[in-house]
PDB file of N, CA and C in Angstrom:
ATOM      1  N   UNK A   1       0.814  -1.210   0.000  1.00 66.00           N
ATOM      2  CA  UNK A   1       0.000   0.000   0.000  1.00 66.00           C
ATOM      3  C   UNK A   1       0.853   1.269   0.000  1.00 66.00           C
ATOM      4  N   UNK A   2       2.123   0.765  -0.097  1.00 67.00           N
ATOM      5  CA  UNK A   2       2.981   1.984   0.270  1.00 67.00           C
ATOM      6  C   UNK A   2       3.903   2.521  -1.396  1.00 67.00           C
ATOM      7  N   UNK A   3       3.456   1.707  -2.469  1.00 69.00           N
ATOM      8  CA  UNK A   3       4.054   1.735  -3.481  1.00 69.00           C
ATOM      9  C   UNK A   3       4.256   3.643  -4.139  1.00 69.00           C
ATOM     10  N   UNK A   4       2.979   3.882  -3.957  1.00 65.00           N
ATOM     11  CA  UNK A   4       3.142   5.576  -4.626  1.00 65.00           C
ATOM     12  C   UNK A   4       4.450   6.424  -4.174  1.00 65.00           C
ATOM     13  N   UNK A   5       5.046   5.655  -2.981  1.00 69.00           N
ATOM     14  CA  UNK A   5       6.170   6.758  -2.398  1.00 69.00           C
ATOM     15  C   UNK A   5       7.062   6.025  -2.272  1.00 69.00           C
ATOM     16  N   UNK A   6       7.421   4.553  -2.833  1.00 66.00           N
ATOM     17  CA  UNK A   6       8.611   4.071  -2.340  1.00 66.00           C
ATOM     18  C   UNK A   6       8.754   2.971  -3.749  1.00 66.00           C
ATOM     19  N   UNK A   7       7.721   3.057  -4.670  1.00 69.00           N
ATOM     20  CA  UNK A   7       8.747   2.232  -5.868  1.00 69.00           C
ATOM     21  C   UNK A   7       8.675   2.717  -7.066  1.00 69.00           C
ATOM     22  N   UNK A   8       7.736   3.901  -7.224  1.00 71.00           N
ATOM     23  CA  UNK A   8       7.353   4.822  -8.335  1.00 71.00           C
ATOM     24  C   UNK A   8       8.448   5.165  -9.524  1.00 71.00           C
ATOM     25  N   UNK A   9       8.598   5.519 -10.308  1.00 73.00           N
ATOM     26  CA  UNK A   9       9.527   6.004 -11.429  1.00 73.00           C
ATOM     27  C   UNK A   9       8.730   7.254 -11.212  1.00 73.00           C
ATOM     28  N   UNK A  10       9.320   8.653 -10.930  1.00 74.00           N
ATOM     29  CA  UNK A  10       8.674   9.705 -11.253  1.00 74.00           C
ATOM     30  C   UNK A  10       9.785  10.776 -12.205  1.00 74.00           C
ATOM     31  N   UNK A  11       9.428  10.096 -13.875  1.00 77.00           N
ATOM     32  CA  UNK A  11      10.095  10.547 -15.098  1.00 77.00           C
ATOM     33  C   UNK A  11       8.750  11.626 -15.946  1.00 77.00           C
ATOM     34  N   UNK A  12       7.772  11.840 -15.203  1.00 76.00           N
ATOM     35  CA  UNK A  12       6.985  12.937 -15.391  1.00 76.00           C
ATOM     36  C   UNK A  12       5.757  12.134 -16.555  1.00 76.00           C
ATOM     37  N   UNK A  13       6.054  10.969 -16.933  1.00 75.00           N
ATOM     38  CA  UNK A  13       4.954  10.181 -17.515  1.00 75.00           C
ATOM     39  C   UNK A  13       3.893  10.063 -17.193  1.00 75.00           C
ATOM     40  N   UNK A  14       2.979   9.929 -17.071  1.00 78.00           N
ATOM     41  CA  UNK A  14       1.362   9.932 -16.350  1.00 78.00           C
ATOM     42  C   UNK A  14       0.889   8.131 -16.694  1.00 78.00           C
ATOM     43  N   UNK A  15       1.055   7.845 -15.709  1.00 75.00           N
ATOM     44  CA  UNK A  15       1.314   6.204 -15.522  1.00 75.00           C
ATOM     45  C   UNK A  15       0.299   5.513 -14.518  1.00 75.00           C
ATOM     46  N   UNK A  16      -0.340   6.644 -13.522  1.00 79.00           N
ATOM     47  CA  UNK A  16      -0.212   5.973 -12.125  1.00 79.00           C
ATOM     48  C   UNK A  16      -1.102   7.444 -11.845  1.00 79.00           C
ATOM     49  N   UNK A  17      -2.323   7.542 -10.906  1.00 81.00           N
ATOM     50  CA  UNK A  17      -2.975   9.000 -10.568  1.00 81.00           C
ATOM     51  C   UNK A  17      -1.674   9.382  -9.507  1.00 81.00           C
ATOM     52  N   UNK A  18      -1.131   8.973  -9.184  1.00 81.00           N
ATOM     53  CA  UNK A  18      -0.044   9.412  -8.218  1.00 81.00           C
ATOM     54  C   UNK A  18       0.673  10.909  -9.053  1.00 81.00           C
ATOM     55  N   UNK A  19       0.708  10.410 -10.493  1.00 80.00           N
ATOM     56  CA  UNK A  19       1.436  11.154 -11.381  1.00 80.00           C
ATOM     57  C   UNK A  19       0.638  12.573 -11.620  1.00 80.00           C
ATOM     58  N   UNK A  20      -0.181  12.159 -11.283  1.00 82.00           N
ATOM     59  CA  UNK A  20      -1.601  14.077 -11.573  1.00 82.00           C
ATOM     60  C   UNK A  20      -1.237  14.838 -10.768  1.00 82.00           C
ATOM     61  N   UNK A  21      -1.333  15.891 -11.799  1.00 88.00           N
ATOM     62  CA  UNK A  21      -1.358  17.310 -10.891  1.00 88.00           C
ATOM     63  C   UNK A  21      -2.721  17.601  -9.779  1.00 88.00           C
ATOM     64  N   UNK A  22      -3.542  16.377  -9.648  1.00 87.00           N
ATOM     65  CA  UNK A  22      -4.466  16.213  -8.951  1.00 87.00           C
ATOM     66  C   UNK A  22      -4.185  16.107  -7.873  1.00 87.00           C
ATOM     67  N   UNK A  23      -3.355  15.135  -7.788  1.00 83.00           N
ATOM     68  CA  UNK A  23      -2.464  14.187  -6.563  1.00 83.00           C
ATOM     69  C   UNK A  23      -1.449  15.323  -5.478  1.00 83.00           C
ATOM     70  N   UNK A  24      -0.879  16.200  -6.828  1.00 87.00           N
ATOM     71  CA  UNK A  24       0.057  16.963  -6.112  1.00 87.00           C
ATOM     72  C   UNK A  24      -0.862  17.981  -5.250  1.00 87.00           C
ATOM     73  N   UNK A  25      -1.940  18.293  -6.361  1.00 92.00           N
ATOM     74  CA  UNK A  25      -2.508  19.521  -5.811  1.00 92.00           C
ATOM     75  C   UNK A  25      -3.060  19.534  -4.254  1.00 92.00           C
ATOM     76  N   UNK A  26      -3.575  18.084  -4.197  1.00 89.00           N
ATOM     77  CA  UNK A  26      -4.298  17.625  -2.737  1.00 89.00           C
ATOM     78  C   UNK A  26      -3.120  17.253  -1.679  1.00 89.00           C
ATOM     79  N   UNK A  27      -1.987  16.824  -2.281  1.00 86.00           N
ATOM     80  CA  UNK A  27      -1.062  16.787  -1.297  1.00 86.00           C
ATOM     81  C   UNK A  27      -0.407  18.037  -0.618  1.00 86.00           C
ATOM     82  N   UNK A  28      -0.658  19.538  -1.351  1.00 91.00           N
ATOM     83  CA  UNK A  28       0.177  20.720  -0.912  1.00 91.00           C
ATOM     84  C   UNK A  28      -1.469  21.388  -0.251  1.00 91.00           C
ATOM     85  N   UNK A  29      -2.482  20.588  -0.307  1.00 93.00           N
ATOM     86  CA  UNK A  29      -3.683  21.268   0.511  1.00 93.00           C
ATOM     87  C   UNK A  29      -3.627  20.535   1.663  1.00 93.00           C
ATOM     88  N   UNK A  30      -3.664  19.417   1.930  1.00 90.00           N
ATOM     89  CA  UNK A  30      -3.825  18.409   2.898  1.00 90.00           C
ATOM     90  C   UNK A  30      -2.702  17.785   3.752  1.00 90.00           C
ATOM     91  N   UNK A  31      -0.916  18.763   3.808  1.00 90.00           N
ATOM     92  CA  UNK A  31       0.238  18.184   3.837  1.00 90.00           C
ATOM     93  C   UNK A  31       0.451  17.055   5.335  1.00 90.00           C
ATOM     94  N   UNK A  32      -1.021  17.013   6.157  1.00 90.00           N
ATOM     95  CA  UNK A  32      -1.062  16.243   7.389  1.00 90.00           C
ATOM     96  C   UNK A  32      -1.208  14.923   7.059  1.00 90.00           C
ATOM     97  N   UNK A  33      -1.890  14.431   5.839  1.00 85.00           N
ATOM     98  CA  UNK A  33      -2.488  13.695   5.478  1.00 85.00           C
ATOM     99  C   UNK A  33      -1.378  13.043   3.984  1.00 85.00           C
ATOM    100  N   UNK A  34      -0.976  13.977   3.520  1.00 83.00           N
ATOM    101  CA  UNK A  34       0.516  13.451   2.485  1.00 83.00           C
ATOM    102  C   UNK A  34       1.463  12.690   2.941  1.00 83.00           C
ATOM    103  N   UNK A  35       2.250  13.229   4.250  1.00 85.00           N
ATOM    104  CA  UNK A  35       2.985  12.619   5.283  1.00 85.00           C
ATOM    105  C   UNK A  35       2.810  11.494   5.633  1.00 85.00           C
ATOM    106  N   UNK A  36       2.176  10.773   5.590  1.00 84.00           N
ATOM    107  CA  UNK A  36       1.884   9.262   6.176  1.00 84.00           C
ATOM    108  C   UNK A  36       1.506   8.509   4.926  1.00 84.00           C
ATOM    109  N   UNK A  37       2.632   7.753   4.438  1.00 80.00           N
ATOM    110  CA  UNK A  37       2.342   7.327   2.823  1.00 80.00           C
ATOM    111  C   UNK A  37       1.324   6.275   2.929  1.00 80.00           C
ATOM    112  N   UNK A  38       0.979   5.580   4.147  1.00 82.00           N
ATOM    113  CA  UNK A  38      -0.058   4.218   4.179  1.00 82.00           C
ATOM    114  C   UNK A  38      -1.425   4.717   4.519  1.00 82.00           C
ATOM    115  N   UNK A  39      -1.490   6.376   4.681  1.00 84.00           N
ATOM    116  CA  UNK A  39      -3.161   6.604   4.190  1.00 84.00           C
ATOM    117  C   UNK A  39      -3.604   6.389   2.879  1.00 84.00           C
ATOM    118  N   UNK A  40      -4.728   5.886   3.284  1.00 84.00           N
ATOM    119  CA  UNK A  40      -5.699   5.324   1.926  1.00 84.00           C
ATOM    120  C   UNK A  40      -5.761   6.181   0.841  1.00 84.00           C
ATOM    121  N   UNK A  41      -5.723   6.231  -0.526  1.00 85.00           N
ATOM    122  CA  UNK A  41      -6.621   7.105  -1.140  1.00 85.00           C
ATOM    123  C   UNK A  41      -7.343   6.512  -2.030  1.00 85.00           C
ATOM    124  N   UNK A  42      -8.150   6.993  -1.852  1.00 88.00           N
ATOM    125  CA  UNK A  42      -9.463   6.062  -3.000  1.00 88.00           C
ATOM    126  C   UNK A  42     -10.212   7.299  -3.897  1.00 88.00           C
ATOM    127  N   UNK A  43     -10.408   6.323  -5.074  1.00 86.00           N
ATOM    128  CA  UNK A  43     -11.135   6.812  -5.838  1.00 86.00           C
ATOM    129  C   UNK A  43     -12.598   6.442  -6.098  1.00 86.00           C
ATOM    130  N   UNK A  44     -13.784   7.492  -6.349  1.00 89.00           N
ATOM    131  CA  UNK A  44     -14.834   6.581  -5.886  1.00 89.00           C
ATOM    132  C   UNK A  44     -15.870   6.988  -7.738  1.00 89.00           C
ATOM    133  N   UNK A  45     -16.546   6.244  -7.784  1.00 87.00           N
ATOM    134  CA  UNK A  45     -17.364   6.250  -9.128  1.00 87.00           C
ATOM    135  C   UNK A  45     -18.585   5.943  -9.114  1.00 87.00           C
ATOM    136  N   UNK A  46     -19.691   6.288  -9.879  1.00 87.00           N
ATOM    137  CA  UNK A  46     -20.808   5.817  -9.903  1.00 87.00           C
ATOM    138  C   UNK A  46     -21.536   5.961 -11.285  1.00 87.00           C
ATOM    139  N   UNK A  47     -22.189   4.696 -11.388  1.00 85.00           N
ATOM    140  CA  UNK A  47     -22.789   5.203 -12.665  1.00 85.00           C
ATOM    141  C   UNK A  47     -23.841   3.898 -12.780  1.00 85.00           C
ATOM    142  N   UNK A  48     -24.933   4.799 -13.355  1.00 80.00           N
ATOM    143  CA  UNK A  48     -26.464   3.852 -13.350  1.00 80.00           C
ATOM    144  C   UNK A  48     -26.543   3.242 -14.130  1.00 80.00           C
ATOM    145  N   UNK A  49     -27.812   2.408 -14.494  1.00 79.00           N
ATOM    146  CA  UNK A  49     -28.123   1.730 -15.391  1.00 79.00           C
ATOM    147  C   UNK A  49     -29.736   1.435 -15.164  1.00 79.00           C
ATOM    148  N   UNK A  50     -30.425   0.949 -16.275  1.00 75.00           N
ATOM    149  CA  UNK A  50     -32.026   0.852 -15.809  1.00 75.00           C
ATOM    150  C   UNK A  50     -32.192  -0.816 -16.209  1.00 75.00           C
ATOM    151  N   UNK A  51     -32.283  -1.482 -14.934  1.00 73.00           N
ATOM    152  CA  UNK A  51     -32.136  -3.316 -15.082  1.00 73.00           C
ATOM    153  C   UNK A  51     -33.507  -3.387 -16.419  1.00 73.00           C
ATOM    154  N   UNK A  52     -34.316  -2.920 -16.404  1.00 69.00           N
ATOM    155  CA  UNK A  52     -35.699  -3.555 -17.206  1.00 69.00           C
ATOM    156  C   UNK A  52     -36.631  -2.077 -18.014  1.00 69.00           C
ATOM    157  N   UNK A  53     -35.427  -1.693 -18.802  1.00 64.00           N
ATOM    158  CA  UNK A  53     -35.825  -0.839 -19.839  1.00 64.00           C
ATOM    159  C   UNK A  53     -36.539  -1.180 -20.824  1.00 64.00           C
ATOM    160  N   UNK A  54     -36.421  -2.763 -21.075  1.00 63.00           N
ATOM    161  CA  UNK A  54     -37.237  -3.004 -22.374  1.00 63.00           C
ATOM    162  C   UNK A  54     -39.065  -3.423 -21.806  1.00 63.00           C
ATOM    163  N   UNK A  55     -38.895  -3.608 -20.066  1.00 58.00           N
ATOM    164  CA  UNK A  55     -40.744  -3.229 -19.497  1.00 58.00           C
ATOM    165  C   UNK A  55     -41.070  -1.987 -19.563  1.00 58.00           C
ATOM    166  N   UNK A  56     -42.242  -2.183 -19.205  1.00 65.00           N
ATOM    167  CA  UNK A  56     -42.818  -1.324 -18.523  1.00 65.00           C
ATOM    168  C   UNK A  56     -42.625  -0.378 -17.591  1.00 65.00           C
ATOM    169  N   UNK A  57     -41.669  -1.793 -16.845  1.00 67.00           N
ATOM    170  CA  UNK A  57     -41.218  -0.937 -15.517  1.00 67.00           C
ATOM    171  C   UNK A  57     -40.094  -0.315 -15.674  1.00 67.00           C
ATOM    172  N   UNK A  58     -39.997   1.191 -15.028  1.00 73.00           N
ATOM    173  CA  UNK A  58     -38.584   1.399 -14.843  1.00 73.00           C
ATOM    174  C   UNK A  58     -37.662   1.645 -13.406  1.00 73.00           C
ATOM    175  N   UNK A  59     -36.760   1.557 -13.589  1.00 78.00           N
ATOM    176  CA  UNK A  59     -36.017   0.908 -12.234  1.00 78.00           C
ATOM    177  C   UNK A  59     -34.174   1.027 -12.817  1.00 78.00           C
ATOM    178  N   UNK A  60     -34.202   2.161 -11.813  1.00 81.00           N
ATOM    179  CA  UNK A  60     -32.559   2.334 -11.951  1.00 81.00           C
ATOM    180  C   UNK A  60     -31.567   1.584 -10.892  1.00 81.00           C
ATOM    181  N   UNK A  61     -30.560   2.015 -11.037  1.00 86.00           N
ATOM    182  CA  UNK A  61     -29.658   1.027 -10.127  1.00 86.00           C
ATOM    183  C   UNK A  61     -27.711   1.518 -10.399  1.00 86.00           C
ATOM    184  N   UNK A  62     -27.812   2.120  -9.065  1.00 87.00           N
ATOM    185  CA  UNK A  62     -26.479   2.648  -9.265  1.00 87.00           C
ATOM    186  C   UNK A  62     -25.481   2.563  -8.439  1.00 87.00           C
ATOM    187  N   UNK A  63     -24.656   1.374  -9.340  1.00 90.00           N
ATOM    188  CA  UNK A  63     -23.022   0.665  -7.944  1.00 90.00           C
ATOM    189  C   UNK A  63     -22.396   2.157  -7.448  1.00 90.00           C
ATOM    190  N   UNK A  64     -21.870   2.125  -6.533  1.00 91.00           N
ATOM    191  CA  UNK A  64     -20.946   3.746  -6.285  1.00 91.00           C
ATOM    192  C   UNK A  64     -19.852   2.179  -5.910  1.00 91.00           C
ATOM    193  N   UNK A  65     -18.726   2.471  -6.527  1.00 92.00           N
ATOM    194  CA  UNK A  65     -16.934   2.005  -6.216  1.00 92.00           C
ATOM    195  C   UNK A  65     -16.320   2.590  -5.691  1.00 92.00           C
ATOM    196  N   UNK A  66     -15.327   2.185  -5.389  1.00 91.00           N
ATOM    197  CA  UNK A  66     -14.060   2.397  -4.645  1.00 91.00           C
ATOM    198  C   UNK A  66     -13.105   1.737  -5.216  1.00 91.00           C
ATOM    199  N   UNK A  67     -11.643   2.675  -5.725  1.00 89.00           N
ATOM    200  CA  UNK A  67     -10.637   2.022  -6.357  1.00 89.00           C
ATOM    201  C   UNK A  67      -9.441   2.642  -4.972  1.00 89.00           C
ATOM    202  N   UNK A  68      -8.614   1.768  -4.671  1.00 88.00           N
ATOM    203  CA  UNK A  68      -7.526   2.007  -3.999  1.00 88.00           C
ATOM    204  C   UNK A  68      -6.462   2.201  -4.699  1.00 88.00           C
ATOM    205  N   UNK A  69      -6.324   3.574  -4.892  1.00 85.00           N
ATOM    206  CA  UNK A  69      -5.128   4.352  -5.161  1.00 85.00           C
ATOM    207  C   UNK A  69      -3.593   4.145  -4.970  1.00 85.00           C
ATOM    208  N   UNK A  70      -3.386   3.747  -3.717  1.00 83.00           N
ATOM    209  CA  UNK A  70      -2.297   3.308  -3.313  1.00 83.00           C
ATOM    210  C   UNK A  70      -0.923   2.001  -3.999  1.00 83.00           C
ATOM    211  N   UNK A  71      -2.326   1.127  -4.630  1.00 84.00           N
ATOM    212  CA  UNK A  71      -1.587   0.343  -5.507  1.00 84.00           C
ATOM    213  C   UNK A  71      -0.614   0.449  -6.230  1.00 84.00           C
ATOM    214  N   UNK A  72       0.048  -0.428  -6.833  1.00 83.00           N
ATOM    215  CA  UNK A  72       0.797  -0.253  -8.067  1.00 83.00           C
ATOM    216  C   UNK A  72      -0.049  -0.015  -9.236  1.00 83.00           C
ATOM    217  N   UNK A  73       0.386   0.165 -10.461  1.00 81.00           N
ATOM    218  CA  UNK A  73      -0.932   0.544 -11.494  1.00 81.00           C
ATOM    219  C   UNK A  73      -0.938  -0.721 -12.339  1.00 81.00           C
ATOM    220  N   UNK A  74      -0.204  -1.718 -12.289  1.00 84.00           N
ATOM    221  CA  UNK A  74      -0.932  -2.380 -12.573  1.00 84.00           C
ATOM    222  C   UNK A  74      -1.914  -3.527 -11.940  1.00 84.00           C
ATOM    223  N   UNK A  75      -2.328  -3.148 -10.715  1.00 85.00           N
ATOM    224  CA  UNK A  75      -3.310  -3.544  -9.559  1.00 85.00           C
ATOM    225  C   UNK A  75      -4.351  -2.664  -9.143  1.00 85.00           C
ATOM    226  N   UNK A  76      -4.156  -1.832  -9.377  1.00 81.00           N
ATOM    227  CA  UNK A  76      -5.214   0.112  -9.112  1.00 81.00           C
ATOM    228  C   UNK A  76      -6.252  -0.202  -9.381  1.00 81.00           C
ATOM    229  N   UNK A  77      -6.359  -0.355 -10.878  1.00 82.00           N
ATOM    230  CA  UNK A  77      -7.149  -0.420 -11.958  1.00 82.00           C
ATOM    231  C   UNK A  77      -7.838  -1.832 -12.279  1.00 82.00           C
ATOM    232  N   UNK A  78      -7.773  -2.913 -11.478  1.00 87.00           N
ATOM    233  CA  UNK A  78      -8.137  -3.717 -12.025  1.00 87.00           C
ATOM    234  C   UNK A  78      -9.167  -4.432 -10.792  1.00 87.00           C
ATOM    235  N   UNK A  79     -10.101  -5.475 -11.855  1.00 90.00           N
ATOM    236  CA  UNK A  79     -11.370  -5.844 -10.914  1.00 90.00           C
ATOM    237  C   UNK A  79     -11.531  -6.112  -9.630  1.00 90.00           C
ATOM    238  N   UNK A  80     -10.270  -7.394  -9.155  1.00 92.00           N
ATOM    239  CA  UNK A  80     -10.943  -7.761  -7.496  1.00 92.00           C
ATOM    240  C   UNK A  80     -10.024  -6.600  -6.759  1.00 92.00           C
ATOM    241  N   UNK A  81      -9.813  -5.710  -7.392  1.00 90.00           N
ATOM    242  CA  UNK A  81      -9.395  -4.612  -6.392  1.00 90.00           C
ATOM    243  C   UNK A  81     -10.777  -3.255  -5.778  1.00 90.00           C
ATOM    244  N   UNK A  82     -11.558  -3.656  -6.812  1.00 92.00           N
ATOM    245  CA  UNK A  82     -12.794  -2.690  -6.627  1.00 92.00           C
ATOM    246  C   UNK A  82     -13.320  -3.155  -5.064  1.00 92.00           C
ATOM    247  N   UNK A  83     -14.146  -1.594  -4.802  1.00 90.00           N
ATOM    248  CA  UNK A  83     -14.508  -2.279  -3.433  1.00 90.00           C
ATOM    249  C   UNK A  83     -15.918  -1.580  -4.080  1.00 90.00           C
ATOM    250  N   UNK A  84     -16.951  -2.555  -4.228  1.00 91.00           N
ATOM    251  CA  UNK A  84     -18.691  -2.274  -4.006  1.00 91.00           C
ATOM    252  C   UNK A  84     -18.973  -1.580  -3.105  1.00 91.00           C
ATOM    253  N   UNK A  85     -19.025  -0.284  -2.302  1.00 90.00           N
ATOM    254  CA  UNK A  85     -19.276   0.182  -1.455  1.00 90.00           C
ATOM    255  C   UNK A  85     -21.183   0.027  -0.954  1.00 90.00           C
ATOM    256  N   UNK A  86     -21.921   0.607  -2.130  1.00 89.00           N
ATOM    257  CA  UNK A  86     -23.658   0.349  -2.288  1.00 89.00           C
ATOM    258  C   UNK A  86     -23.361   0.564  -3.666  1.00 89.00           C
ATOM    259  N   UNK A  87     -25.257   0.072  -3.651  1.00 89.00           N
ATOM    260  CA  UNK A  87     -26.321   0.076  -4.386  1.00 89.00           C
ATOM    261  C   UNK A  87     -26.956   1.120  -4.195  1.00 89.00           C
ATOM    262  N   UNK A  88     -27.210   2.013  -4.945  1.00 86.00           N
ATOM    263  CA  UNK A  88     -28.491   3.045  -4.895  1.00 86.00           C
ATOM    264  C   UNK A  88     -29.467   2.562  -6.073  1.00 86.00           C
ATOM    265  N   UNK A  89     -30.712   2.059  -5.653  1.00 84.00           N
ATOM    266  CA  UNK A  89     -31.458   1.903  -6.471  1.00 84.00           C
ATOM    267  C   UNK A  89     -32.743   2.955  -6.139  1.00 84.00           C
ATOM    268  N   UNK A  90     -33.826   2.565  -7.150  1.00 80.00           N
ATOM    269  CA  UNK A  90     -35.288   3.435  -7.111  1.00 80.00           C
ATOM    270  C   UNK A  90     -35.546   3.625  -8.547  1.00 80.00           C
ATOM    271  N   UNK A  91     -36.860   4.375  -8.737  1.00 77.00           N
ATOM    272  CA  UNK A  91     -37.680   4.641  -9.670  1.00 77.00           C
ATOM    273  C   UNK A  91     -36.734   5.211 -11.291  1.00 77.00           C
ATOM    274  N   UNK A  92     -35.786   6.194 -10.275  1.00 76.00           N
ATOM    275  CA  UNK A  92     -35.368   7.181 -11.313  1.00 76.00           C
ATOM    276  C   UNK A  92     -33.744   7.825 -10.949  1.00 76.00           C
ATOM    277  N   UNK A  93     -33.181   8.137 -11.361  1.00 76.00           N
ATOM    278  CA  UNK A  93     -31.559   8.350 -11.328  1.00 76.00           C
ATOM    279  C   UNK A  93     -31.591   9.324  -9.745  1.00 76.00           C
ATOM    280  N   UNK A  94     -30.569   9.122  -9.406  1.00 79.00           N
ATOM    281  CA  UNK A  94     -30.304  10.116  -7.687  1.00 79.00           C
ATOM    282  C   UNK A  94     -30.116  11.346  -8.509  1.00 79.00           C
ATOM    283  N   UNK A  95     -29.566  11.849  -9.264  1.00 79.00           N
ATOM    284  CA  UNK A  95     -29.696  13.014 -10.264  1.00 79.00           C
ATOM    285  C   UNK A  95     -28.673  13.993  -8.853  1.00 79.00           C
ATOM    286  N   UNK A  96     -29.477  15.360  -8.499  1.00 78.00           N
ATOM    287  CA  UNK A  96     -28.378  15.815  -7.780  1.00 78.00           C
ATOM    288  C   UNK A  96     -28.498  15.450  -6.158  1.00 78.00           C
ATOM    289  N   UNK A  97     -29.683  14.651  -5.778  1.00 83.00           N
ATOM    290  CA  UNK A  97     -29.698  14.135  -4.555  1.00 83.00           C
ATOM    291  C   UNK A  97     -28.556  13.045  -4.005  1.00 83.00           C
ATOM    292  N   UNK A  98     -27.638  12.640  -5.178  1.00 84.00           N
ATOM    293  CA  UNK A  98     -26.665  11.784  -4.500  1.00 84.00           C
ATOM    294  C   UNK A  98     -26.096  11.701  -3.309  1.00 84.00           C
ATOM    295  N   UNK A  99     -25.956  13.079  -2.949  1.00 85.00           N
ATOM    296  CA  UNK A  99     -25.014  13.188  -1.742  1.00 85.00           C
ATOM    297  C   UNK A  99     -25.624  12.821  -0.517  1.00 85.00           C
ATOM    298  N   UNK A 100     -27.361  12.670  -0.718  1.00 87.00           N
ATOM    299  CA  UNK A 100     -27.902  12.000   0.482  1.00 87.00           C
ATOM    300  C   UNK A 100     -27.638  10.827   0.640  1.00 87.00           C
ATOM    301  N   UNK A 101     -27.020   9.903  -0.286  1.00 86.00           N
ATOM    302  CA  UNK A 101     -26.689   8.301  -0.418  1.00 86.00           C
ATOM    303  C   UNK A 101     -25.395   8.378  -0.213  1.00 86.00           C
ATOM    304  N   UNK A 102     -24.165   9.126  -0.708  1.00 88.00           N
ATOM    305  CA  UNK A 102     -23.430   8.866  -0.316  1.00 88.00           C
ATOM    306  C   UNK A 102     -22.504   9.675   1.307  1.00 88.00           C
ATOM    307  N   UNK A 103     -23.329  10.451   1.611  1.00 89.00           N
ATOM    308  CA  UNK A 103     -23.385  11.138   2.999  1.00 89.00           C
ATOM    309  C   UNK A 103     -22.646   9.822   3.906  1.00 89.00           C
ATOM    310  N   UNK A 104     -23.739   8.563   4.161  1.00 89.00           N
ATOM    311  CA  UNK A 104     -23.594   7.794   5.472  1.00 89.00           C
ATOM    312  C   UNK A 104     -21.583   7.265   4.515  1.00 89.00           C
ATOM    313  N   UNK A 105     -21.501   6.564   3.720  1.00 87.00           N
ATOM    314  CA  UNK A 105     -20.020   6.274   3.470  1.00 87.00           C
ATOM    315  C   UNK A 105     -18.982   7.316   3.550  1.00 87.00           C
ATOM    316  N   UNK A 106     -19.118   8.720   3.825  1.00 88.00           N
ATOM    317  CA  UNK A 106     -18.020   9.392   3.821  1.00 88.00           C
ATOM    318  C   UNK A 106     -17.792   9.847   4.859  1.00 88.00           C
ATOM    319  N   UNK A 107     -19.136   9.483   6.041  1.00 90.00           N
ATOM    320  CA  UNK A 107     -18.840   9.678   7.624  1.00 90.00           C
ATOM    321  C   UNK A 107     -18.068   8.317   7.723  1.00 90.00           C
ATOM    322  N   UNK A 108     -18.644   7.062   7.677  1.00 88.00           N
ATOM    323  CA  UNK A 108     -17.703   6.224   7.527  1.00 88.00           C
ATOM    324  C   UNK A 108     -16.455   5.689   7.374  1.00 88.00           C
ATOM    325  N   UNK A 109     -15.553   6.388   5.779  1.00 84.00           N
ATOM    326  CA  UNK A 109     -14.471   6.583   5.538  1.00 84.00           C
ATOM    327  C   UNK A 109     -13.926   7.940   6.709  1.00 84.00           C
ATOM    328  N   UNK A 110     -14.128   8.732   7.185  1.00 84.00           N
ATOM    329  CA  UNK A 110     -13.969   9.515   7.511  1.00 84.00           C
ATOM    330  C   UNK A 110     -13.382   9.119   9.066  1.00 84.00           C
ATOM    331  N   UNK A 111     -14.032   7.842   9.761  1.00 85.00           N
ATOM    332  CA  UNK A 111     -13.728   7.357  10.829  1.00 85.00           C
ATOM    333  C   UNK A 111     -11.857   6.804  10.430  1.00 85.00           C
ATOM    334  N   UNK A 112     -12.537   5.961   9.234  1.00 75.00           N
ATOM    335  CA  UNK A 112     -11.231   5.358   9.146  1.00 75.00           C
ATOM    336  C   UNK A 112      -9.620   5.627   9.324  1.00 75.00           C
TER     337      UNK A 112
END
């Protein structure tokens, strides 16, 4: 888990999110949290789908992930590294209400 700071090639290639000016940018905001290379960082995603579009019924359904950052890249990115965090399902897409679903996981992570 400690790979981003101790086996990296940093030849300015973009290989690895370690390599983003994303990465840097949050590390010169957050420098309490940079310092300790075995904090987590995750990346999180979501995206719907409607199980029974070709009924009647409609019915969405949306995984939110978790990718662990920390990896090497060629482990980051790949399947049994995903973590399923939920399911948001219902009638119709969370649209901009998401953050009521993902609220309870970021008090959560937040313990961690």
């Amino acid at each position: 888990m400690k790979w981003h700071t101790e086996s990296r090639i940093d030849d300015g290639v973009l290989r690895h999110p370690v390599d983003s000016p994303a990465w840097k940018l949050f590390d010169e905001k957050n420098p309490d949290f940079a310092t300790d290379s075995q904090n987590v960082r995750l990346g999180l995603t979501a995206d719907g789908f409607y199980l029974f579009r070709t009924m009647s019924v409609s019915h969405s359904t949306w995984p939110v992930v978790l990718m662990p950052y920390n990896l090497p890249p060629w482990m980051c990115m790949k399947q049994p590294f995903f973590i399923l965090s939920m399911l948001i399902d219902g009638h119709k897409a969370p649209g901009n209400k998401i953050n009521v679903f993902l609220q309870p996981l970021i008090n959560e992570l937040k313990e961690l």
